[in-house]
Amino acid sequence: VDIALDPIVSVIDVTLPVPDFEDLRSDSTRLLNVLGTAATSIDYAALIDLSDRLRAQHWAGRAVIRDRVVMAVVPLQSLVLGLAVDVGTTKLAAYLIDLESGATLARAGAMNPQIAYGEDVISRIAYANQNPNGRANLQHKLIESLNKLVGELCATIGAAREAVVEAVIVGNTAMHHLLAGLPVHQLGTSPYVPAVGEALTVRASDLGLKISPAAQIYLPPNIAGFVGADHVAMLLGADVCHTDRTVFAIDIGTNTEISV
């Protein structure tokens, strides 16, 4: 399916006037003035190293903007990357996307480390419920593996982790909850209701994902207790909503979901 490129993140190359005794504007004001209406604020995580970056980059760079907020200022020649991940019950699949061209630049896979605590979602829910630190441990193991995958992907194309400024992660409802640190007890008890059905946007640093400090992780909505955001992604990717025919859409994995 051809998908029109329309990322939530935009990039503007900027050159800032160098401060002197006639121009004592702050570094943040200097940047926002150059960006004009494209940005109204700078994320705190980007502010932390903004002054050092501007001077090291000789007052030039690429401003990465999300919803009119500056998320980073990277060197002029830097790629601006998105991370796409499918957290399967058995395997992880990760991709690096060039947010300016839409090209897939690198891909990698790994076993889901949670498999050591149960081969199926019910076993992992039971582990999380029966051990005081079970849920946190399952989340930690998953984030640890994702960070390793990100490192491998970035090394493949010679990019820094900080070049990854946006992420989308999907999984079935249990994998979604364990990634986000949400409770899973209710998923293992009738009527099997998810904690969250709506889409979530979570700061990468809050989950411990080592990419750009201000990067956001988008988690698409869950459909039900055992039909998750991975199925939503499959429906979008297959473009089945744009047909007037009757269609079976089947996501075959360790768990298999079917839509008609």
Short mmCIF file of N, CA and C in Angstrom, two decimals, residues 53-233:
data_model
loop_
_atom_site.label_atom_id
_atom_site.label_comp_id
_atom_site.label_asym_id
_atom_site.label_seq_id
_atom_site.Cartn_x
_atom_site.Cartn_y
_atom_site.Cartn_z
N ARG A 53 25.06 22.61 22.49
CA ARG A 53 24.92 22.14 21.10
C ARG A 53 25.07 23.29 20.11
N LEU A 54 24.40 24.40 20.37
CA LEU A 54 24.47 25.53 19.45
C LEU A 54 25.90 26.00 19.25
N ARG A 55 26.63 26.08 20.33
CA ARG A 55 28.02 26.55 20.22
C ARG A 55 28.92 25.51 19.55
N ALA A 56 28.72 24.25 19.87
CA ALA A 56 29.51 23.19 19.24
C ALA A 56 29.20 23.09 17.74
N GLN A 57 27.97 23.43 17.36
CA GLN A 57 27.55 23.33 15.96
C GLN A 57 27.66 24.68 15.24
N HIS A 58 28.37 25.63 15.87
CA HIS A 58 28.62 26.94 15.25
C HIS A 58 27.31 27.65 14.89
N TRP A 59 26.33 27.54 15.79
CA TRP A 59 25.07 28.26 15.69
C TRP A 59 24.21 27.85 14.49
N ALA A 60 24.40 26.62 14.06
CA ALA A 60 23.57 26.08 12.97
C ALA A 60 23.13 24.67 13.35
N GLY A 61 22.04 24.24 12.76
CA GLY A 61 21.57 22.89 13.04
C GLY A 61 20.22 22.64 12.42
N ARG A 62 19.69 21.46 12.73
CA ARG A 62 18.38 21.06 12.24
C ARG A 62 17.43 21.02 13.44
N ALA A 63 16.45 21.90 13.45
CA ALA A 63 15.48 21.92 14.53
C ALA A 63 14.41 20.87 14.26
N VAL A 64 14.25 19.95 15.19
CA VAL A 64 13.25 18.89 15.08
C VAL A 64 12.04 19.33 15.87
N ILE A 65 10.90 19.44 15.20
CA ILE A 65 9.70 20.05 15.80
C ILE A 65 8.54 19.06 15.77
N ARG A 66 7.87 18.95 16.91
CA ARG A 66 6.69 18.08 17.04
C ARG A 66 5.58 18.89 17.69
N ASP A 67 4.48 19.06 17.00
CA ASP A 67 3.37 19.85 17.54
C ASP A 67 3.82 21.23 18.00
N ARG A 68 4.66 21.88 17.19
CA ARG A 68 5.17 23.24 17.44
C ARG A 68 6.07 23.32 18.68
N VAL A 69 6.59 22.19 19.10
CA VAL A 69 7.56 22.15 20.20
C VAL A 69 8.89 21.63 19.65
N VAL A 70 9.98 22.36 19.93
CA VAL A 70 11.30 21.91 19.49
C VAL A 70 11.74 20.75 20.37
N MET A 71 11.97 19.60 19.74
CA MET A 71 12.36 18.40 20.48
C MET A 71 13.87 18.19 20.52
N ALA A 72 14.58 18.76 19.55
CA ALA A 72 16.03 18.60 19.48
C ALA A 72 16.58 19.55 18.44
N VAL A 73 17.87 19.85 18.55
CA VAL A 73 18.60 20.57 17.51
C VAL A 73 19.84 19.74 17.20
N VAL A 74 19.82 19.07 16.07
CA VAL A 74 20.89 18.15 15.71
C VAL A 74 21.77 18.78 14.64
N PRO A 75 22.98 18.24 14.43
CA PRO A 75 23.87 18.80 13.41
C PRO A 75 23.23 18.85 12.03
N LEU A 76 23.71 19.75 11.18
CA LEU A 76 23.09 20.01 9.88
C LEU A 76 22.99 18.78 8.99
N GLN A 77 23.97 17.89 9.05
CA GLN A 77 23.95 16.74 8.15
C GLN A 77 23.28 15.52 8.76
N SER A 78 22.71 15.65 9.94
CA SER A 78 22.15 14.49 10.63
C SER A 78 20.88 13.97 9.96
N LEU A 79 20.73 12.65 9.99
CA LEU A 79 19.46 12.05 9.64
C LEU A 79 18.48 12.32 10.79
N VAL A 80 17.20 12.34 10.46
CA VAL A 80 16.16 12.44 11.48
C VAL A 80 15.33 11.17 11.35
N LEU A 81 15.36 10.35 12.39
CA LEU A 81 14.89 8.98 12.29
C LEU A 81 13.67 8.70 13.15
N GLY A 82 12.85 7.78 12.67
CA GLY A 82 11.75 7.24 13.43
C GLY A 82 12.01 5.77 13.70
N LEU A 83 11.52 5.28 14.82
CA LEU A 83 11.67 3.88 15.20
C LEU A 83 10.30 3.22 15.18
N ALA A 84 10.18 2.10 14.48
CA ALA A 84 8.93 1.33 14.46
C ALA A 84 9.21 -0.06 15.00
N VAL A 85 8.42 -0.47 15.98
CA VAL A 85 8.67 -1.76 16.64
C VAL A 85 7.38 -2.55 16.78
N ASP A 86 7.47 -3.84 16.46
CA ASP A 86 6.37 -4.79 16.74
C ASP A 86 6.85 -5.68 17.88
N VAL A 87 6.22 -5.53 19.04
CA VAL A 87 6.56 -6.36 20.20
C VAL A 87 5.66 -7.59 20.15
N GLY A 88 6.17 -8.64 19.56
CA GLY A 88 5.42 -9.89 19.49
C GLY A 88 5.60 -10.69 20.77
N THR A 89 4.71 -11.62 21.00
CA THR A 89 4.82 -12.46 22.19
C THR A 89 6.11 -13.27 22.16
N THR A 90 6.52 -13.70 20.97
CA THR A 90 7.73 -14.51 20.83
C THR A 90 8.91 -13.70 20.32
N LYS A 91 8.68 -12.81 19.36
CA LYS A 91 9.79 -12.09 18.72
C LYS A 91 9.55 -10.59 18.68
N LEU A 92 10.67 -9.85 18.60
CA LEU A 92 10.64 -8.41 18.43
C LEU A 92 11.12 -8.09 17.01
N ALA A 93 10.47 -7.15 16.37
CA ALA A 93 10.91 -6.67 15.05
C ALA A 93 11.00 -5.16 15.11
N ALA A 94 12.16 -4.62 14.71
CA ALA A 94 12.39 -3.18 14.82
C ALA A 94 12.92 -2.63 13.50
N TYR A 95 12.51 -1.40 13.19
CA TYR A 95 12.88 -0.75 11.93
C TYR A 95 13.25 0.70 12.19
N LEU A 96 14.26 1.19 11.47
CA LEU A 96 14.60 2.60 11.48
C LEU A 96 14.10 3.22 10.18
N ILE A 97 13.36 4.33 10.32
CA ILE A 97 12.75 4.99 9.18
C ILE A 97 13.32 6.40 9.05
N ASP A 98 13.69 6.79 7.84
CA ASP A 98 14.06 8.18 7.56
C ASP A 98 12.78 9.00 7.50
N LEU A 99 12.59 9.89 8.46
CA LEU A 99 11.33 10.64 8.54
C LEU A 99 11.17 11.67 7.44
N GLU A 100 12.24 11.96 6.71
CA GLU A 100 12.14 12.92 5.60
C GLU A 100 11.82 12.25 4.27
N SER A 101 12.27 11.01 4.09
CA SER A 101 12.02 10.31 2.82
C SER A 101 11.03 9.17 2.96
N GLY A 102 10.85 8.68 4.18
CA GLY A 102 9.98 7.53 4.40
C GLY A 102 10.67 6.20 4.17
N ALA A 103 11.95 6.22 3.81
CA ALA A 103 12.68 4.99 3.50
C ALA A 103 13.00 4.21 4.78
N THR A 104 12.92 2.88 4.68
CA THR A 104 13.37 2.01 5.77
C THR A 104 14.87 1.82 5.61
N LEU A 105 15.64 2.30 6.59
CA LEU A 105 17.10 2.30 6.49
C LEU A 105 17.74 1.08 7.13
N ALA A 106 17.08 0.49 8.12
CA ALA A 106 17.66 -0.67 8.79
C ALA A 106 16.55 -1.44 9.48
N ARG A 107 16.77 -2.73 9.64
CA ARG A 107 15.79 -3.57 10.34
C ARG A 107 16.52 -4.65 11.12
N ALA A 108 15.94 -5.07 12.23
CA ALA A 108 16.56 -6.10 13.06
C ALA A 108 15.48 -6.80 13.87
N GLY A 109 15.79 -8.02 14.30
CA GLY A 109 14.85 -8.78 15.11
C GLY A 109 15.55 -9.47 16.25
N ALA A 110 14.77 -9.88 17.23
CA ALA A 110 15.31 -10.59 18.39
C ALA A 110 14.18 -11.35 19.06
N MET A 111 14.54 -12.30 19.89
CA MET A 111 13.53 -12.98 20.68
C MET A 111 13.03 -12.04 21.77
N ASN A 112 11.77 -12.14 22.10
CA ASN A 112 11.23 -11.38 23.23
C ASN A 112 11.78 -12.02 24.51
N PRO A 113 12.56 -11.26 25.31
CA PRO A 113 13.19 -11.86 26.50
C PRO A 113 12.18 -12.31 27.55
N GLN A 114 10.95 -11.83 27.45
CA GLN A 114 9.92 -12.24 28.42
C GLN A 114 9.55 -13.71 28.27
N ILE A 115 9.97 -14.32 27.17
CA ILE A 115 9.62 -15.72 26.94
C ILE A 115 10.19 -16.62 28.03
N ALA A 116 11.26 -16.15 28.71
CA ALA A 116 11.84 -16.91 29.82
C ALA A 116 10.89 -17.01 31.00
N TYR A 117 9.88 -16.13 31.02
CA TYR A 117 8.93 -16.09 32.14
C TYR A 117 7.56 -16.66 31.74
N GLY A 118 7.50 -17.23 30.55
CA GLY A 118 6.25 -17.82 30.07
C GLY A 118 6.17 -17.69 28.57
N GLU A 119 5.83 -18.77 27.89
CA GLU A 119 5.79 -18.75 26.42
C GLU A 119 4.53 -18.08 25.88
N ASP A 120 3.50 -17.95 26.71
CA ASP A 120 2.26 -17.33 26.24
C ASP A 120 1.89 -16.18 27.17
N VAL A 121 0.91 -15.37 26.73
CA VAL A 121 0.57 -14.17 27.49
C VAL A 121 -0.04 -14.50 28.84
N ILE A 122 -0.79 -15.60 28.94
CA ILE A 122 -1.41 -15.96 30.21
C ILE A 122 -0.34 -16.28 31.25
N SER A 123 0.72 -16.99 30.85
CA SER A 123 1.80 -17.32 31.78
C SER A 123 2.50 -16.05 32.27
N ARG A 124 2.66 -15.08 31.38
CA ARG A 124 3.33 -13.84 31.78
C ARG A 124 2.44 -12.99 32.68
N ILE A 125 1.15 -12.98 32.39
CA ILE A 125 0.22 -12.28 33.27
C ILE A 125 0.26 -12.91 34.66
N ALA A 126 0.29 -14.24 34.70
CA ALA A 126 0.36 -14.93 35.99
C ALA A 126 1.65 -14.59 36.72
N TYR A 127 2.77 -14.55 36.00
CA TYR A 127 4.05 -14.19 36.62
C TYR A 127 4.00 -12.78 37.18
N ALA A 128 3.43 -11.86 36.40
CA ALA A 128 3.34 -10.46 36.86
C ALA A 128 2.47 -10.35 38.10
N ASN A 129 1.41 -11.16 38.18
CA ASN A 129 0.49 -11.08 39.30
C ASN A 129 1.02 -11.76 40.55
N GLN A 130 1.82 -12.81 40.38
CA GLN A 130 2.23 -13.64 41.50
C GLN A 130 3.56 -13.23 42.11
N ASN A 131 4.28 -12.31 41.47
CA ASN A 131 5.58 -11.87 41.99
C ASN A 131 5.54 -10.37 42.27
N PRO A 132 6.03 -9.95 43.45
CA PRO A 132 5.95 -8.53 43.83
C PRO A 132 6.52 -7.58 42.78
N ASN A 133 7.63 -7.96 42.16
CA ASN A 133 8.26 -7.11 41.14
C ASN A 133 8.11 -7.70 39.74
N GLY A 134 7.12 -8.60 39.59
CA GLY A 134 6.98 -9.30 38.32
C GLY A 134 6.73 -8.38 37.14
N ARG A 135 5.78 -7.47 37.29
CA ARG A 135 5.45 -6.57 36.18
C ARG A 135 6.64 -5.69 35.82
N ALA A 136 7.31 -5.14 36.84
CA ALA A 136 8.46 -4.27 36.59
C ALA A 136 9.60 -5.04 35.95
N ASN A 137 9.77 -6.29 36.34
CA ASN A 137 10.85 -7.11 35.78
C ASN A 137 10.59 -7.41 34.30
N LEU A 138 9.35 -7.73 33.96
CA LEU A 138 9.01 -8.00 32.57
C LEU A 138 9.20 -6.75 31.71
N GLN A 139 8.84 -5.60 32.24
CA GLN A 139 9.05 -4.34 31.52
C GLN A 139 10.54 -4.07 31.33
N HIS A 140 11.31 -4.24 32.40
CA HIS A 140 12.75 -3.97 32.33
C HIS A 140 13.43 -4.86 31.28
N LYS A 141 13.10 -6.15 31.28
CA LYS A 141 13.72 -7.06 30.32
C LYS A 141 13.40 -6.66 28.88
N LEU A 142 12.16 -6.23 28.66
CA LEU A 142 11.75 -5.83 27.31
C LEU A 142 12.46 -4.56 26.87
N ILE A 143 12.50 -3.54 27.74
CA ILE A 143 13.17 -2.28 27.39
C ILE A 143 14.66 -2.53 27.16
N GLU A 144 15.25 -3.40 27.95
CA GLU A 144 16.67 -3.73 27.79
C GLU A 144 16.94 -4.30 26.39
N SER A 145 16.08 -5.19 25.93
CA SER A 145 16.25 -5.77 24.60
C SER A 145 16.00 -4.74 23.50
N LEU A 146 15.01 -3.89 23.71
CA LEU A 146 14.74 -2.84 22.71
C LEU A 146 15.91 -1.88 22.59
N ASN A 147 16.52 -1.54 23.71
CA ASN A 147 17.69 -0.65 23.67
C ASN A 147 18.85 -1.31 22.91
N LYS A 148 19.00 -2.60 23.08
CA LYS A 148 20.04 -3.31 22.34
C LYS A 148 19.75 -3.29 20.84
N LEU A 149 18.48 -3.50 20.47
CA LEU A 149 18.09 -3.47 19.06
C LEU A 149 18.32 -2.08 18.46
N VAL A 150 17.96 -1.04 19.20
CA VAL A 150 18.17 0.33 18.72
C VAL A 150 19.65 0.58 18.47
N GLY A 151 20.49 0.12 19.39
CA GLY A 151 21.94 0.27 19.22
C GLY A 151 22.43 -0.42 17.96
N GLU A 152 21.94 -1.63 17.70
CA GLU A 152 22.35 -2.37 16.50
C GLU A 152 21.88 -1.65 15.23
N LEU A 153 20.65 -1.17 15.24
CA LEU A 153 20.11 -0.49 14.07
C LEU A 153 20.89 0.79 13.76
N CYS A 154 21.16 1.57 14.80
CA CYS A 154 21.89 2.83 14.59
C CYS A 154 23.32 2.57 14.11
N ALA A 155 23.94 1.53 14.67
CA ALA A 155 25.30 1.19 14.25
C ALA A 155 25.34 0.78 12.78
N THR A 156 24.28 0.12 12.32
CA THR A 156 24.22 -0.34 10.93
C THR A 156 24.32 0.81 9.95
N ILE A 157 23.71 1.96 10.29
CA ILE A 157 23.72 3.10 9.36
C ILE A 157 24.62 4.23 9.84
N GLY A 158 25.34 4.01 10.92
CA GLY A 158 26.27 5.02 11.42
C GLY A 158 25.60 6.23 12.02
N ALA A 159 24.44 6.03 12.62
CA ALA A 159 23.70 7.14 13.23
C ALA A 159 23.78 7.07 14.75
N ALA A 160 23.66 8.22 15.39
CA ALA A 160 23.61 8.28 16.84
C ALA A 160 22.20 7.96 17.33
N ARG A 161 22.09 7.41 18.54
CA ARG A 161 20.78 7.13 19.11
C ARG A 161 19.91 8.39 19.16
N GLU A 162 20.57 9.54 19.39
CA GLU A 162 19.84 10.79 19.53
C GLU A 162 19.16 11.22 18.23
N ALA A 163 19.53 10.58 17.11
CA ALA A 163 18.89 10.90 15.83
C ALA A 163 17.49 10.31 15.74
N VAL A 164 17.18 9.38 16.64
CA VAL A 164 15.84 8.77 16.67
C VAL A 164 14.94 9.67 17.51
N VAL A 165 14.06 10.41 16.84
CA VAL A 165 13.29 11.46 17.51
C VAL A 165 11.81 11.10 17.70
N GLU A 166 11.40 9.95 17.21
CA GLU A 166 9.99 9.54 17.32
C GLU A 166 9.94 8.03 17.24
N ALA A 167 8.98 7.43 17.95
CA ALA A 167 8.83 5.97 17.91
C ALA A 167 7.37 5.60 17.91
N VAL A 168 7.07 4.50 17.23
CA VAL A 168 5.75 3.87 17.28
C VAL A 168 5.98 2.41 17.64
N ILE A 169 5.31 1.95 18.69
CA ILE A 169 5.48 0.57 19.15
C ILE A 169 4.11 -0.07 19.26
N VAL A 170 3.97 -1.26 18.67
CA VAL A 170 2.71 -2.00 18.73
C VAL A 170 2.95 -3.38 19.35
N GLY A 171 1.87 -3.97 19.82
CA GLY A 171 1.91 -5.31 20.39
C GLY A 171 0.50 -5.71 20.76
N ASN A 172 0.30 -6.97 21.11
CA ASN A 172 -1.03 -7.33 21.60
C ASN A 172 -1.26 -6.64 22.94
N THR A 173 -2.46 -6.72 23.45
CA THR A 173 -2.82 -5.91 24.61
C THR A 173 -1.93 -6.21 25.81
N ALA A 174 -1.59 -7.47 26.03
CA ALA A 174 -0.72 -7.82 27.16
C ALA A 174 0.68 -7.26 26.96
N MET A 175 1.24 -7.39 25.74
CA MET A 175 2.58 -6.86 25.48
C MET A 175 2.58 -5.34 25.60
N HIS A 176 1.51 -4.70 25.11
CA HIS A 176 1.34 -3.25 25.22
C HIS A 176 1.38 -2.83 26.69
N HIS A 177 0.60 -3.51 27.53
CA HIS A 177 0.54 -3.15 28.95
C HIS A 177 1.87 -3.39 29.66
N LEU A 178 2.53 -4.49 29.35
CA LEU A 178 3.80 -4.79 30.01
C LEU A 178 4.90 -3.83 29.56
N LEU A 179 4.85 -3.39 28.31
CA LEU A 179 5.79 -2.37 27.85
C LEU A 179 5.56 -1.05 28.58
N ALA A 180 4.31 -0.64 28.70
CA ALA A 180 3.98 0.65 29.29
C ALA A 180 3.95 0.63 30.81
N GLY A 181 4.14 -0.55 31.40
CA GLY A 181 4.12 -0.64 32.86
C GLY A 181 2.72 -0.59 33.44
N LEU A 182 1.72 -0.95 32.65
CA LEU A 182 0.33 -0.92 33.10
C LEU A 182 -0.05 -2.23 33.77
N PRO A 183 -1.04 -2.22 34.67
CA PRO A 183 -1.45 -3.46 35.33
C PRO A 183 -2.04 -4.45 34.35
N VAL A 184 -1.81 -5.74 34.60
CA VAL A 184 -2.31 -6.80 33.70
C VAL A 184 -3.20 -7.79 34.43
N HIS A 185 -3.41 -7.59 35.73
CA HIS A 185 -4.25 -8.53 36.49
C HIS A 185 -5.61 -8.70 35.83
N GLN A 186 -6.24 -7.58 35.43
CA GLN A 186 -7.58 -7.63 34.88
C GLN A 186 -7.63 -8.30 33.51
N LEU A 187 -6.46 -8.40 32.82
CA LEU A 187 -6.43 -9.10 31.54
C LEU A 187 -6.55 -10.61 31.71
N GLY A 188 -6.19 -11.11 32.90
CA GLY A 188 -6.26 -12.55 33.15
C GLY A 188 -7.50 -12.97 33.90
N THR A 189 -8.43 -12.03 34.10
CA THR A 189 -9.65 -12.30 34.86
C THR A 189 -10.86 -11.88 34.04
N SER A 190 -11.84 -12.76 33.95
CA SER A 190 -13.06 -12.45 33.20
C SER A 190 -13.67 -11.14 33.71
N PRO A 191 -14.07 -10.22 32.83
CA PRO A 191 -14.26 -10.35 31.37
C PRO A 191 -13.06 -9.88 30.54
N TYR A 192 -11.83 -9.86 31.11
CA TYR A 192 -10.60 -9.60 30.33
C TYR A 192 -10.58 -8.21 29.71
N VAL A 193 -10.63 -7.21 30.58
CA VAL A 193 -10.73 -5.82 30.14
C VAL A 193 -9.36 -5.14 30.17
N PRO A 194 -8.96 -4.44 29.09
CA PRO A 194 -7.69 -3.72 29.13
C PRO A 194 -7.74 -2.54 30.09
N ALA A 195 -6.58 -2.16 30.61
CA ALA A 195 -6.49 -0.96 31.45
C ALA A 195 -6.71 0.29 30.62
N VAL A 196 -6.21 0.27 29.39
CA VAL A 196 -6.30 1.42 28.48
C VAL A 196 -6.67 0.92 27.09
N GLY A 197 -7.68 1.57 26.51
CA GLY A 197 -8.05 1.24 25.14
C GLY A 197 -7.62 2.33 24.16
N GLU A 198 -7.52 3.56 24.67
CA GLU A 198 -7.17 4.69 23.80
C GLU A 198 -5.68 4.68 23.45
N ALA A 199 -5.34 5.41 22.39
CA ALA A 199 -3.94 5.58 22.03
C ALA A 199 -3.20 6.33 23.14
N LEU A 200 -1.93 6.01 23.31
CA LEU A 200 -1.10 6.66 24.31
C LEU A 200 0.12 7.29 23.65
N THR A 201 0.57 8.39 24.20
CA THR A 201 1.86 8.97 23.83
C THR A 201 2.68 9.10 25.11
N VAL A 202 3.83 8.44 25.13
CA VAL A 202 4.66 8.36 26.34
C VAL A 202 6.06 8.85 26.00
N ARG A 203 6.64 9.63 26.88
CA ARG A 203 8.02 10.08 26.67
C ARG A 203 8.96 8.87 26.74
N ALA A 204 9.86 8.78 25.76
CA ALA A 204 10.77 7.63 25.71
C ALA A 204 11.59 7.50 26.99
N SER A 205 12.03 8.64 27.53
CA SER A 205 12.86 8.60 28.74
C SER A 205 12.09 8.06 29.93
N ASP A 206 10.76 8.21 29.94
CA ASP A 206 9.96 7.68 31.04
C ASP A 206 9.95 6.16 31.05
N LEU A 207 10.12 5.57 29.87
CA LEU A 207 10.18 4.10 29.79
C LEU A 207 11.61 3.59 29.81
N GLY A 208 12.58 4.49 29.73
CA GLY A 208 13.98 4.07 29.71
C GLY A 208 14.49 3.70 28.33
N LEU A 209 13.74 4.07 27.28
CA LEU A 209 14.19 3.80 25.92
C LEU A 209 15.24 4.83 25.52
N LYS A 210 16.41 4.36 25.14
CA LYS A 210 17.56 5.24 24.92
C LYS A 210 17.60 5.74 23.47
N ILE A 211 16.79 6.76 23.22
CA ILE A 211 16.82 7.47 21.95
C ILE A 211 16.92 8.95 22.28
N SER A 212 16.50 9.84 21.41
CA SER A 212 16.56 11.27 21.71
C SER A 212 15.83 11.55 23.03
N PRO A 213 16.42 12.34 23.93
CA PRO A 213 15.84 12.54 25.27
C PRO A 213 14.40 13.04 25.26
N ALA A 214 14.01 13.83 24.27
CA ALA A 214 12.65 14.38 24.23
C ALA A 214 11.72 13.56 23.34
N ALA A 215 12.21 12.48 22.77
CA ALA A 215 11.40 11.68 21.83
C ALA A 215 10.14 11.15 22.51
N GLN A 216 9.08 11.05 21.71
CA GLN A 216 7.82 10.51 22.19
C GLN A 216 7.59 9.13 21.56
N ILE A 217 6.94 8.25 22.34
CA ILE A 217 6.55 6.93 21.84
C ILE A 217 5.04 6.91 21.67
N TYR A 218 4.60 6.63 20.46
CA TYR A 218 3.16 6.53 20.20
C TYR A 218 2.76 5.06 20.26
N LEU A 219 1.77 4.77 21.10
CA LEU A 219 1.21 3.43 21.22
C LEU A 219 -0.22 3.48 20.69
N PRO A 220 -0.48 2.89 19.53
CA PRO A 220 -1.85 2.92 18.97
C PRO A 220 -2.86 2.28 19.92
N PRO A 221 -4.15 2.50 19.67
CA PRO A 221 -5.17 1.98 20.59
C PRO A 221 -5.28 0.47 20.57
N ASN A 222 -5.75 -0.07 21.69
CA ASN A 222 -6.10 -1.49 21.77
C ASN A 222 -7.58 -1.65 21.45
N ILE A 223 -7.92 -2.80 20.89
CA ILE A 223 -9.31 -3.08 20.54
C ILE A 223 -10.03 -3.75 21.70
N ALA A 224 -9.37 -4.73 22.31
CA ALA A 224 -10.00 -5.49 23.40
C ALA A 224 -8.90 -6.15 24.22
N GLY A 225 -9.31 -6.97 25.19
CA GLY A 225 -8.36 -7.58 26.10
C GLY A 225 -7.31 -8.44 25.41
N PHE A 226 -7.67 -9.09 24.32
CA PHE A 226 -6.70 -9.93 23.61
C PHE A 226 -6.59 -9.57 22.13
N VAL A 227 -7.03 -8.38 21.78
CA VAL A 227 -6.84 -7.87 20.41
C VAL A 227 -6.25 -6.47 20.57
N GLY A 228 -4.98 -6.32 20.17
CA GLY A 228 -4.25 -5.11 20.55
C GLY A 228 -3.87 -4.20 19.41
N ALA A 229 -2.89 -3.33 19.71
CA ALA A 229 -2.44 -2.32 18.77
C ALA A 229 -1.73 -2.93 17.56
N ASP A 230 -1.20 -4.14 17.71
CA ASP A 230 -0.58 -4.80 16.55
C ASP A 230 -1.62 -5.12 15.49
N HIS A 231 -2.82 -5.47 15.93
CA HIS A 231 -3.90 -5.75 14.97
C HIS A 231 -4.36 -4.46 14.30
N VAL A 232 -4.40 -3.37 15.05
CA VAL A 232 -4.73 -2.07 14.48
C VAL A 232 -3.72 -1.72 13.38
N ALA A 233 -2.43 -1.93 13.67
CA ALA A 233 -1.39 -1.63 12.70
C ALA A 233 -1.53 -2.50 11.45
#
